[in-house]
């Protein structure tokens, strides 16, 4: 779960780029990276200001990976590439964000982010440089700026529809509205351009450009193993990785200068990854069946059995099999259940129904039925505001009014299940970590998995080591395995439910 329900240090994402809304002056200039004439509504100083503001939001909502050596490493690679760009004078900032998704993104003003998920899947600095070069390309070509100009309108619309959005099944996306402007799709042209610029910077920086194609392969493999609807961001915002791989491969082959040698040393890269967190961090919430556990926030919640659950950046929720009902938990940024409830019911079109409960499993709570007029008709539901550990949790269950009789009991039962998490086995969960192993001799991946057991499937092990499942790991090269992070066996209590 993301910023709202992640960790205490995180806070909700406000619309990060509101500053851009004030911008009205259009300028037309030749872009030094692309050589094209470009209309921009945003001046360079405004671009920097937007970047600074959005950077703070990224740090607050996604969070930075708390390892200074790796942060410095990422910054150093980025600076080395950006120095060869057409905008070397920007105050370039490169950050490693604490996100298990395999992703990278850039925002205006020279801010580039790579996720720990991405770094953990790659196998050399040259690969990482390839991704960072591509993102630098989006900044130098000012794709990020034009994207944000387009995003402003959308953002205003999202603010208005904040609590009750008609498309029930999309509540997770709604919850991410604040940051979604950062992940808008670039055009295919923009992607090609960023690939070309990335290749230019990587080559000028002395890196071997060939591993660029391996990055696309890894991204495709990750994408193939992800559950439906969970395509890694870098892919979902970047069309056709296969085509891009072929095209960039041809461009690399056509280079007239011999390839650089920088960044090819896998051992050097992998050593830096030893002990790095891998995959989702269960301390930030995880599901077992339909029960959600949040060790850091110390609560447990049973979503209706058989519903499709999802742990999103700013919300955790579940959708009925027919996608006509939702139960979703977010954090209300208010001091008490009473204030949060009053604010909820002060929204236009929201009517308060009868009081429903005064406490939930001993936790102070305010709960009411409600009805809400939306563009798609009337919704009915239950709204509970629960105080726990100094935070107020907002739990909503809702459905179109016509389906209410079918779901009211199910929702009431779910809302009633919010309770303190006290089981030590759950409170003490740890994330999985990468362990770098020096192989005494060549061995098949299967043998490696037997001799050095991992807590991820063989398929994942194959992807992070860039070999086929039936492939062989070379002698004298370090290999990645994944250790720890096992979740407790489900408690008898949760099974009984
Ligand atoms: Zn891109």
Short mmCIF file of C-alpha atoms and ligand atoms in Angstrom, two decimals:
data_model
loop_
_atom_site.label_atom_id
_atom_site.label_comp_id
_atom_site.label_asym_id
_atom_site.label_seq_id
_atom_site.Cartn_x
_atom_site.Cartn_y
_atom_site.Cartn_z
CA UNK A 1 0.00 0.00 0.00
CA UNK A 2 1.28 3.39 -0.86
CA UNK A 3 1.75 6.72 0.73
CA UNK A 4 -1.47 6.84 2.66
CA UNK A 5 -1.15 3.46 4.21
CA UNK A 6 2.53 2.85 3.77
CA UNK A 7 4.67 4.23 6.49
CA UNK A 8 4.21 6.93 9.02
CA UNK A 9 6.67 9.25 7.35
CA UNK A 10 4.61 9.28 4.22
CA UNK A 11 1.78 11.63 3.59
CA UNK A 12 -0.89 12.01 0.96
CA UNK A 13 -0.06 13.31 -2.43
CA UNK A 14 -1.41 16.71 -3.17
CA UNK A 15 -1.69 17.77 -6.77
CA UNK A 16 2.04 18.27 -7.20
CA UNK A 17 2.06 20.43 -10.23
CA UNK A 18 -0.49 23.07 -9.50
CA UNK A 19 2.20 25.66 -9.96
CA UNK A 20 2.11 24.94 -13.65
CA UNK A 21 -1.48 26.04 -13.83
CA UNK A 22 -0.46 29.65 -13.43
CA UNK A 23 1.64 29.50 -16.56
CA UNK A 24 0.16 31.12 -19.60
CA UNK A 25 2.93 32.46 -21.77
CA UNK A 26 3.80 30.44 -24.82
CA UNK A 27 7.33 30.43 -26.16
CA UNK A 28 8.64 28.78 -29.28
CA UNK A 29 12.28 27.78 -29.45
CA UNK A 30 14.49 25.18 -31.02
CA UNK A 31 15.10 22.32 -28.64
CA UNK A 32 18.84 21.62 -28.44
CA UNK A 33 18.40 17.88 -27.92
CA UNK A 34 15.93 17.20 -30.69
CA UNK A 35 16.74 20.06 -33.05
CA UNK A 36 13.00 20.61 -33.44
CA UNK A 37 11.03 23.79 -32.97
CA UNK A 38 8.98 23.36 -29.87
CA UNK A 39 6.19 25.37 -28.33
CA UNK A 40 6.42 25.47 -24.61
CA UNK A 41 4.04 26.97 -22.13
CA UNK A 42 6.63 26.61 -19.44
CA UNK A 43 9.82 28.63 -19.08
CA UNK A 44 13.00 27.04 -17.81
CA UNK A 45 12.75 28.66 -14.39
CA UNK A 46 9.15 27.54 -14.11
CA UNK A 47 10.21 24.07 -15.17
CA UNK A 48 12.75 24.00 -12.36
CA UNK A 49 10.17 25.19 -9.86
CA UNK A 50 7.71 22.52 -10.97
CA UNK A 51 10.42 19.93 -10.65
CA UNK A 52 11.37 20.94 -7.14
CA UNK A 53 7.81 20.77 -5.97
CA UNK A 54 7.05 17.46 -7.64
CA UNK A 55 10.31 16.01 -6.33
CA UNK A 56 9.18 16.67 -2.79
CA UNK A 57 5.92 14.92 -3.51
CA UNK A 58 7.72 11.91 -4.94
CA UNK A 59 9.96 11.67 -1.88
CA UNK A 60 6.98 12.02 0.43
CA UNK A 61 4.64 9.65 -1.32
CA UNK A 62 6.77 6.94 -2.88
CA UNK A 63 9.70 7.37 -0.50
CA UNK A 64 13.42 7.16 -1.14
CA UNK A 65 15.32 3.93 -0.68
CA UNK A 66 17.13 4.42 2.65
CA UNK A 67 20.62 3.45 1.55
CA UNK A 68 23.00 6.35 1.00
CA UNK A 69 25.64 4.37 -0.92
CA UNK A 70 23.13 3.29 -3.53
CA UNK A 71 21.64 6.79 -3.72
CA UNK A 72 25.11 8.22 -4.35
CA UNK A 73 25.78 5.52 -6.93
CA UNK A 74 22.62 6.36 -8.86
CA UNK A 75 23.41 10.08 -8.68
CA UNK A 76 26.93 9.48 -9.96
CA UNK A 77 25.78 7.44 -12.97
CA UNK A 78 23.14 10.04 -13.79
CA UNK A 79 25.50 13.00 -13.54
CA UNK A 80 27.99 11.24 -15.77
CA UNK A 81 25.34 10.82 -18.47
CA UNK A 82 23.69 14.22 -18.06
CA UNK A 83 27.08 15.93 -18.49
CA UNK A 84 26.98 14.63 -22.07
CA UNK A 85 23.45 15.89 -22.67
CA UNK A 86 22.35 19.13 -24.29
CA UNK A 87 21.33 20.49 -20.91
CA UNK A 88 24.43 19.87 -18.77
CA UNK A 89 23.72 22.97 -16.69
CA UNK A 90 20.46 21.71 -15.16
CA UNK A 91 20.70 20.86 -11.48
CA UNK A 92 20.28 17.17 -12.29
CA UNK A 93 19.00 15.01 -9.47
CA UNK A 94 18.86 11.23 -9.62
CA UNK A 95 17.09 9.23 -6.98
CA UNK A 96 16.49 5.63 -6.06
CA UNK A 97 12.89 5.35 -4.90
CA UNK A 98 11.59 2.71 -2.53
CA UNK A 99 9.20 1.03 -4.92
CA UNK A 100 9.24 -2.68 -5.83
CA UNK A 101 7.72 -2.01 -9.27
CA UNK A 102 10.20 -2.21 -12.13
CA UNK A 103 10.08 1.39 -13.21
CA UNK A 104 11.85 4.63 -14.00
CA UNK A 105 10.46 8.07 -14.64
CA UNK A 106 11.46 11.69 -15.03
CA UNK A 107 9.88 14.96 -14.08
CA UNK A 108 10.69 18.45 -15.35
CA UNK A 109 13.69 20.37 -14.19
CA UNK A 110 16.14 17.47 -14.33
CA UNK A 111 14.75 14.96 -11.83
CA UNK A 112 15.09 11.31 -12.75
CA UNK A 113 13.95 8.37 -10.63
CA UNK A 114 14.73 4.69 -10.75
CA UNK A 115 12.97 2.20 -8.50
CA UNK A 116 14.65 -0.37 -6.31
CA UNK A 117 12.61 -2.91 -8.29
CA UNK A 118 14.37 -1.88 -11.48
CA UNK A 119 17.83 -1.84 -9.91
CA UNK A 120 17.30 -5.29 -8.38
CA UNK A 121 16.30 -6.84 -11.72
CA UNK A 122 19.19 -5.45 -13.75
CA UNK A 123 22.59 -7.09 -13.87
CA UNK A 124 25.04 -4.36 -14.84
CA UNK A 125 25.66 -0.65 -14.56
CA UNK A 126 25.49 -0.42 -18.36
CA UNK A 127 21.85 -1.58 -18.20
CA UNK A 128 21.00 0.90 -15.49
CA UNK A 129 22.73 3.66 -17.45
CA UNK A 130 20.63 2.73 -20.49
CA UNK A 131 17.40 3.29 -18.59
CA UNK A 132 18.66 6.49 -17.02
CA UNK A 133 19.87 7.80 -20.37
CA UNK A 134 16.39 7.24 -21.77
CA UNK A 135 14.80 9.19 -18.91
CA UNK A 136 17.36 11.99 -19.28
CA UNK A 137 16.26 12.08 -22.92
CA UNK A 138 12.67 12.77 -21.85
CA UNK A 139 13.94 15.74 -19.84
CA UNK A 140 16.30 17.19 -22.44
CA UNK A 141 13.66 16.84 -25.16
CA UNK A 142 11.25 18.50 -22.72
CA UNK A 143 8.68 15.73 -23.09
CA UNK A 144 8.02 15.97 -19.41
CA UNK A 145 7.08 19.62 -19.67
CA UNK A 146 4.64 19.24 -22.54
CA UNK A 147 3.15 16.25 -20.81
CA UNK A 148 2.48 18.29 -17.72
CA UNK A 149 0.88 21.08 -19.68
CA UNK A 150 -1.56 18.48 -20.97
CA UNK A 151 -2.03 16.97 -17.54
CA UNK A 152 -3.25 20.10 -15.85
CA UNK A 153 -6.81 19.85 -17.03
CA UNK A 154 -7.05 16.20 -16.14
CA UNK A 155 -5.70 16.94 -12.71
CA UNK A 156 -8.38 19.49 -11.96
CA UNK A 157 -11.02 16.96 -12.94
CA UNK A 158 -9.54 14.37 -10.64
CA UNK A 159 -9.60 16.74 -7.70
CA UNK A 160 -13.29 17.37 -8.15
CA UNK A 161 -14.22 13.71 -8.21
CA UNK A 162 -12.09 12.84 -5.24
CA UNK A 163 -14.07 10.62 -2.93
CA UNK A 164 -16.74 8.99 -4.98
CA UNK A 165 -15.80 8.18 -8.45
CA UNK A 166 -18.41 6.53 -10.60
CA UNK A 167 -16.17 3.88 -12.14
CA UNK A 168 -16.12 1.68 -9.08
CA UNK A 169 -13.49 -0.75 -10.25
CA UNK A 170 -10.97 2.01 -10.77
CA UNK A 171 -10.76 3.26 -7.23
CA UNK A 172 -7.11 2.26 -7.12
CA UNK A 173 -6.24 4.52 -10.00
CA UNK A 174 -8.20 7.29 -8.42
CA UNK A 175 -6.20 6.86 -5.28
CA UNK A 176 -3.08 7.42 -7.28
CA UNK A 177 -4.46 10.49 -8.98
CA UNK A 178 -2.01 12.82 -7.33
CA UNK A 179 0.98 11.16 -8.88
CA UNK A 180 -0.67 9.89 -12.01
CA UNK A 181 0.35 13.01 -13.89
CA UNK A 182 3.87 11.66 -13.63
CA UNK A 183 2.95 8.47 -15.41
CA UNK A 184 0.98 9.75 -18.34
CA UNK A 185 1.81 8.04 -21.55
CA UNK A 186 4.35 9.60 -23.79
CA UNK A 187 3.69 9.40 -27.49
CA UNK A 188 5.43 6.72 -29.49
CA UNK A 189 7.51 9.43 -31.14
CA UNK A 190 8.62 10.72 -27.77
CA UNK A 191 9.66 7.22 -26.75
CA UNK A 192 11.72 6.73 -29.88
CA UNK A 193 13.33 10.07 -29.36
CA UNK A 194 14.16 9.24 -25.74
CA UNK A 195 15.64 5.90 -26.83
CA UNK A 196 17.84 7.66 -29.36
CA UNK A 197 18.90 10.36 -26.93
CA UNK A 198 19.58 7.73 -24.29
CA UNK A 199 21.79 5.84 -26.73
CA UNK A 200 23.60 9.10 -27.50
CA UNK A 201 24.32 9.86 -23.83
CA UNK A 202 25.30 6.30 -22.97
CA UNK A 203 27.70 6.16 -25.90
CA UNK A 204 29.21 9.55 -25.17
CA UNK A 205 29.57 8.54 -21.54
CA UNK A 206 31.78 5.64 -22.55
CA UNK A 207 29.28 2.89 -21.68
CA UNK A 208 28.81 -0.25 -23.65
CA UNK A 209 25.44 0.44 -25.31
CA UNK A 210 24.67 -3.17 -26.20
CA UNK A 211 23.12 -4.12 -22.83
CA UNK A 212 20.33 -1.65 -23.71
CA UNK A 213 18.67 -4.44 -25.64
CA UNK A 214 18.92 -6.79 -22.63
CA UNK A 215 16.94 -4.26 -20.61
CA UNK A 216 14.00 -4.57 -23.00
CA UNK A 217 14.19 -8.35 -22.74
CA UNK A 218 14.12 -8.21 -18.95
CA UNK A 219 11.20 -5.79 -18.96
CA UNK A 220 9.25 -8.07 -21.27
CA UNK A 221 9.92 -11.06 -19.07
CA UNK A 222 8.89 -9.19 -15.94
CA UNK A 223 5.75 -8.06 -17.68
CA UNK A 224 4.90 -11.62 -18.71
CA UNK A 225 5.07 -12.88 -15.13
CA UNK A 226 3.10 -10.03 -13.61
CA UNK A 227 -0.53 -10.63 -12.87
CA UNK A 228 -2.94 -9.08 -15.28
CA UNK A 229 -3.29 -5.38 -14.71
CA UNK A 230 0.04 -5.14 -12.97
CA UNK A 231 2.28 -4.36 -15.90
CA UNK A 232 5.42 -2.60 -14.71
CA UNK A 233 5.12 1.10 -15.14
CA UNK A 234 8.11 1.56 -17.37
CA UNK A 235 6.47 -0.77 -19.85
CA UNK A 236 2.93 0.43 -19.50
CA UNK A 237 4.04 3.97 -20.29
CA UNK A 238 6.46 2.75 -22.92
CA UNK A 239 4.85 0.96 -25.84
CA UNK A 240 6.15 -2.07 -27.72
CA UNK A 241 9.36 -3.07 -25.97
CA UNK A 242 9.98 -5.71 -28.63
CA UNK A 243 9.89 -3.17 -31.43
CA UNK A 244 12.03 -0.80 -29.47
CA UNK A 245 14.57 -3.53 -28.81
CA UNK A 246 14.83 -4.38 -32.49
CA UNK A 247 15.10 -0.75 -33.53
CA UNK A 248 17.67 0.25 -30.94
CA UNK A 249 19.62 -2.94 -31.66
CA UNK A 250 19.90 -1.84 -35.29
CA UNK A 251 21.04 1.61 -34.28
CA UNK A 252 23.67 0.16 -31.98
CA UNK A 253 24.90 -2.11 -34.76
CA UNK A 254 25.17 0.89 -37.05
CA UNK A 255 27.32 2.90 -34.65
CA UNK A 256 30.56 3.96 -36.31
CA UNK A 257 32.58 4.17 -33.11
CA UNK A 258 33.63 1.01 -31.26
CA UNK A 259 31.43 0.37 -28.20
CA UNK A 260 32.64 1.70 -24.88
CA UNK A 261 33.57 -0.66 -22.10
CA UNK A 262 32.15 1.15 -19.09
CA UNK A 263 29.51 -0.61 -17.01
CA UNK A 264 30.07 -4.13 -18.25
CA UNK A 265 31.48 -5.54 -15.02
CA UNK A 266 28.57 -7.53 -13.63
CA UNK A 267 30.38 -8.50 -10.45
CA UNK A 268 31.00 -4.87 -9.58
CA UNK A 269 27.32 -4.03 -10.04
CA UNK A 270 25.98 -7.07 -8.22
CA UNK A 271 28.17 -6.50 -5.19
CA UNK A 272 26.30 -3.24 -4.63
CA UNK A 273 23.01 -5.11 -4.60
CA UNK A 274 23.93 -7.54 -1.85
CA UNK A 275 21.31 -7.26 0.92
CA UNK A 276 18.98 -5.05 -1.09
CA UNK A 277 15.26 -5.41 -0.49
CA UNK A 278 13.50 -7.42 -3.15
CA UNK A 279 9.83 -7.34 -4.10
CA UNK A 280 6.94 -6.00 -2.10
CA UNK A 281 7.69 -4.97 1.46
CA UNK A 282 5.23 -6.93 3.63
CA UNK A 283 5.70 -4.42 6.43
CA UNK A 284 3.66 -2.09 4.26
CA UNK A 285 0.76 -4.48 4.09
CA UNK A 286 0.01 -7.84 2.50
CA UNK A 287 -2.89 -10.16 1.86
CA UNK A 288 -3.40 -13.71 2.95
CA UNK A 289 -6.52 -14.93 1.22
CA UNK A 290 -8.80 -11.97 1.69
CA UNK A 291 -7.38 -10.85 4.99
CA UNK A 292 -5.17 -7.81 4.86
CA UNK A 293 -2.38 -7.34 7.40
CA UNK A 294 -0.52 -4.11 7.92
CA UNK A 295 2.34 -4.72 10.35
CA UNK A 296 3.56 -1.12 10.47
CA UNK A 297 0.12 0.30 11.07
CA UNK A 298 -0.79 -2.66 13.22
CA UNK A 299 -4.17 -3.49 11.83
CA UNK A 300 -5.91 -6.38 10.21
CA UNK A 301 -8.96 -6.31 7.97
CA UNK A 302 -11.02 -9.06 6.39
CA UNK A 303 -12.35 -8.13 2.96
CA UNK A 304 -15.37 -10.08 1.71
CA UNK A 305 -14.37 -13.61 0.67
CA UNK A 306 -13.99 -14.08 -3.07
CA UNK A 307 -13.57 -10.40 -3.82
CA UNK A 308 -10.65 -9.19 -5.88
CA UNK A 309 -8.22 -7.45 -3.59
CA UNK A 310 -5.62 -4.86 -4.37
CA UNK A 311 -3.00 -3.06 -2.34
CA UNK A 312 -2.48 0.25 -4.09
CA UNK A 313 -0.34 3.27 -3.49
CA UNK A 314 -2.86 5.17 -1.46
CA UNK A 315 -5.58 2.68 -0.77
CA UNK A 316 -6.20 -0.94 -0.07
CA UNK A 317 -9.44 -2.34 -1.33
CA UNK A 318 -11.47 -5.09 -2.86
CA UNK A 319 -13.99 -5.29 -5.67
CA UNK A 320 -16.88 -7.73 -5.85
CA UNK A 321 -16.63 -10.46 -8.48
CA UNK A 322 -19.26 -8.63 -10.54
CA UNK A 323 -17.35 -5.37 -10.14
CA UNK A 324 -20.47 -3.69 -8.84
CA UNK A 325 -19.34 -3.11 -5.25
CA UNK A 326 -16.22 -1.86 -3.54
CA UNK A 327 -14.72 -1.81 -0.08
CA UNK A 328 -11.76 0.51 0.23
CA UNK A 329 -9.58 1.76 3.09
CA UNK A 330 -7.65 5.01 2.96
CA UNK A 331 -6.24 7.32 5.57
CA UNK A 332 -8.31 10.35 6.40
CA UNK A 333 -5.89 13.16 7.12
CA UNK A 334 -7.92 14.36 10.06
CA UNK A 335 -7.45 14.34 13.80
CA UNK A 336 -10.55 12.46 14.84
CA UNK A 337 -13.22 10.16 13.41
CA UNK A 338 -15.81 12.86 14.09
CA UNK A 339 -14.00 15.51 12.05
CA UNK A 340 -13.29 13.07 9.22
CA UNK A 341 -16.91 11.95 9.16
CA UNK A 342 -18.22 15.51 9.19
CA UNK A 343 -15.96 16.39 6.32
CA UNK A 344 -17.03 13.35 4.32
CA UNK A 345 -20.69 14.23 4.73
CA UNK A 346 -20.13 17.88 3.91
CA UNK A 347 -19.39 16.95 0.30
CA UNK A 348 -22.00 17.99 -2.19
CA UNK A 349 -24.41 15.21 -3.07
CA UNK A 350 -23.50 13.01 -0.10
CA UNK A 351 -26.36 12.28 2.31
CA UNK A 352 -25.87 10.94 5.76
CA UNK A 353 -27.87 7.88 6.78
CA UNK A 354 -28.46 6.49 10.22
CA UNK A 355 -25.59 6.05 12.64
CA UNK A 356 -24.39 2.54 12.48
CA UNK A 357 -21.74 1.99 15.14
CA UNK A 358 -19.91 3.81 17.88
CA UNK A 359 -16.80 1.65 18.00
CA UNK A 360 -15.24 -1.17 16.02
CA UNK A 361 -13.53 -3.92 18.00
CA UNK A 362 -12.78 -1.49 20.80
CA UNK A 363 -11.39 1.22 18.53
CA UNK A 364 -13.14 4.61 18.59
CA UNK A 365 -15.17 4.95 15.43
CA UNK A 366 -17.94 6.89 13.74
CA UNK A 367 -19.93 5.01 11.15
CA UNK A 368 -22.97 5.92 9.09
CA UNK A 369 -24.85 4.70 6.10
CA UNK A 370 -24.72 7.08 3.18
CA UNK A 371 -26.15 7.77 -0.23
CA UNK A 372 -24.34 9.76 -2.87
CA UNK A 373 -25.60 11.29 -6.05
CA UNK A 374 -23.12 10.70 -8.88
CA UNK A 375 -23.23 11.14 -12.61
CA UNK A 376 -23.86 7.44 -12.94
CA UNK A 377 -26.74 7.41 -10.48
CA UNK A 378 -27.16 6.98 -6.76
CA UNK A 379 -24.62 5.00 -4.75
CA UNK A 380 -25.39 3.55 -1.35
CA UNK A 381 -22.89 2.51 1.19
CA UNK A 382 -21.36 2.48 4.62
CA UNK A 383 -18.68 4.90 5.78
CA UNK A 384 -16.66 4.17 8.89
CA UNK A 385 -13.96 6.36 10.40
CA UNK A 386 -11.79 4.51 12.85
CA UNK A 387 -9.14 5.90 15.16
CA UNK A 388 -6.11 3.65 15.61
CA UNK A 389 -2.50 4.40 16.53
CA UNK A 390 -2.97 8.14 16.14
CA UNK A 391 -4.43 7.84 12.64
CA UNK A 392 -7.95 7.96 11.29
CA UNK A 393 -8.81 5.23 8.79
CA UNK A 394 -11.60 5.83 6.35
CA UNK A 395 -13.36 2.63 5.32
CA UNK A 396 -15.95 2.89 2.60
CA UNK A 397 -18.17 0.19 1.20
CA UNK A 398 -20.47 1.18 -1.65
CA UNK A 399 -22.52 -0.06 -4.54
CA UNK A 400 -25.20 1.28 -6.89
CA UNK A 401 -28.38 1.86 -4.91
CA UNK A 402 -30.19 -0.89 -6.82
CA UNK A 403 -27.72 -3.51 -5.52
CA UNK A 404 -27.70 -2.37 -1.94
CA UNK A 405 -29.85 -5.19 -0.56
CA UNK A 406 -27.39 -7.68 -1.98
CA UNK A 407 -24.33 -6.18 -0.34
CA UNK A 408 -25.30 -4.43 2.87
CA UNK A 409 -24.58 -7.41 5.13
CA UNK A 410 -21.36 -8.28 3.37
CA UNK A 411 -20.12 -4.73 3.74
CA UNK A 412 -21.15 -4.42 7.35
CA UNK A 413 -19.29 -7.59 8.15
CA UNK A 414 -16.18 -6.35 6.37
CA UNK A 415 -16.22 -2.97 8.10
CA UNK A 416 -16.69 -4.69 11.43
CA UNK A 417 -13.54 -6.74 10.90
CA UNK A 418 -11.12 -3.83 11.30
CA UNK A 419 -9.04 -4.62 14.35
CA UNK A 420 -5.68 -4.26 16.05
CA UNK A 421 -2.96 -6.56 14.78
CA UNK A 422 -1.21 -8.09 17.76
CA UNK A 423 0.17 -11.39 16.46
CA UNK A 424 3.97 -11.10 16.69
CA UNK A 425 4.54 -13.36 13.72
CA UNK A 426 2.76 -10.79 11.59
CA UNK A 427 4.23 -7.74 13.26
CA UNK A 428 7.77 -9.03 12.71
CA UNK A 429 7.63 -9.83 9.00
CA UNK A 430 10.64 -8.75 6.93
CA UNK A 431 11.04 -8.11 3.21
CA UNK A 432 12.89 -10.49 0.95
CA UNK A 433 16.49 -9.58 0.21
CA UNK A 434 19.00 -10.15 -2.56
CA UNK A 435 21.95 -12.34 -1.67
CA UNK A 436 24.90 -12.34 -4.05
CA UNK A 437 26.56 -15.73 -4.38
CA UNK A 438 29.96 -16.40 -5.94
CA UNK A 439 29.72 -19.57 -7.92
CA UNK A 440 32.63 -21.99 -7.57
CA UNK A 441 31.81 -23.51 -10.97
CA UNK A 442 29.32 -23.25 -13.76
CA UNK A 443 25.96 -24.75 -12.92
CA UNK A 444 22.47 -24.87 -14.28
CA UNK A 445 19.97 -22.44 -12.83
CA UNK A 446 18.03 -25.40 -11.42
CA UNK A 447 21.09 -26.71 -9.64
CA UNK A 448 21.82 -23.22 -8.34
CA UNK A 449 18.29 -23.03 -6.97
CA UNK A 450 18.76 -26.36 -5.21
CA UNK A 451 22.15 -25.62 -3.74
CA UNK A 452 21.38 -22.03 -2.82
CA UNK A 453 17.65 -21.96 -2.13
CA UNK A 454 15.64 -18.85 -2.92
CA UNK A 455 12.29 -17.65 -1.67
CA UNK A 456 11.11 -16.70 -5.15
CA UNK A 457 9.97 -18.96 -8.01
CA UNK A 458 12.56 -20.35 -10.43
CA UNK A 459 11.14 -18.12 -13.12
CA UNK A 460 11.89 -14.96 -11.12
CA UNK A 461 15.36 -16.28 -10.37
CA UNK A 462 15.90 -16.75 -14.10
CA UNK A 463 14.83 -13.20 -14.93
CA UNK A 464 16.96 -11.50 -12.29
CA UNK A 465 19.99 -13.49 -13.46
CA UNK A 466 19.21 -12.90 -17.13
CA UNK A 467 19.24 -16.55 -18.08
CA UNK A 468 16.48 -18.83 -19.38
CA UNK A 469 14.86 -21.11 -16.81
CA UNK A 470 16.83 -24.00 -18.36
CA UNK A 471 19.96 -21.88 -18.65
CA UNK A 472 23.37 -22.09 -17.06
CA UNK A 473 25.16 -19.69 -14.76
CA UNK A 474 28.78 -19.07 -15.60
CA UNK A 475 31.66 -20.00 -13.34
CA UNK A 476 33.46 -17.16 -11.63
CA UNK A 477 30.46 -14.85 -11.97
CA UNK A 478 28.35 -13.88 -9.01
CA UNK A 479 24.67 -14.77 -9.18
CA UNK A 480 21.61 -13.38 -7.43
CA UNK A 481 19.40 -15.34 -5.16
CA UNK A 482 16.58 -14.11 -2.95
CA UNK A 483 16.40 -14.95 0.74
CA UNK A 484 14.04 -14.37 3.65
CA UNK A 485 10.71 -12.65 3.61
CA UNK A 486 8.58 -15.70 4.29
CA UNK A 487 5.15 -14.80 5.57
CA UNK A 488 3.67 -16.51 8.61
CA UNK A 489 1.40 -19.49 8.13
CA UNK A 490 -2.10 -18.21 8.35
CA UNK A 491 -3.31 -18.01 11.86
CA UNK A 492 -6.06 -20.37 12.94
CA UNK A 493 -8.16 -17.30 13.59
CA UNK A 494 -8.16 -16.05 10.07
CA UNK A 495 -8.88 -19.53 8.75
CA UNK A 496 -11.87 -19.80 10.97
CA UNK A 497 -13.49 -16.74 9.46
ZN1 LIG B 1 10.15 6.77 -21.89
#
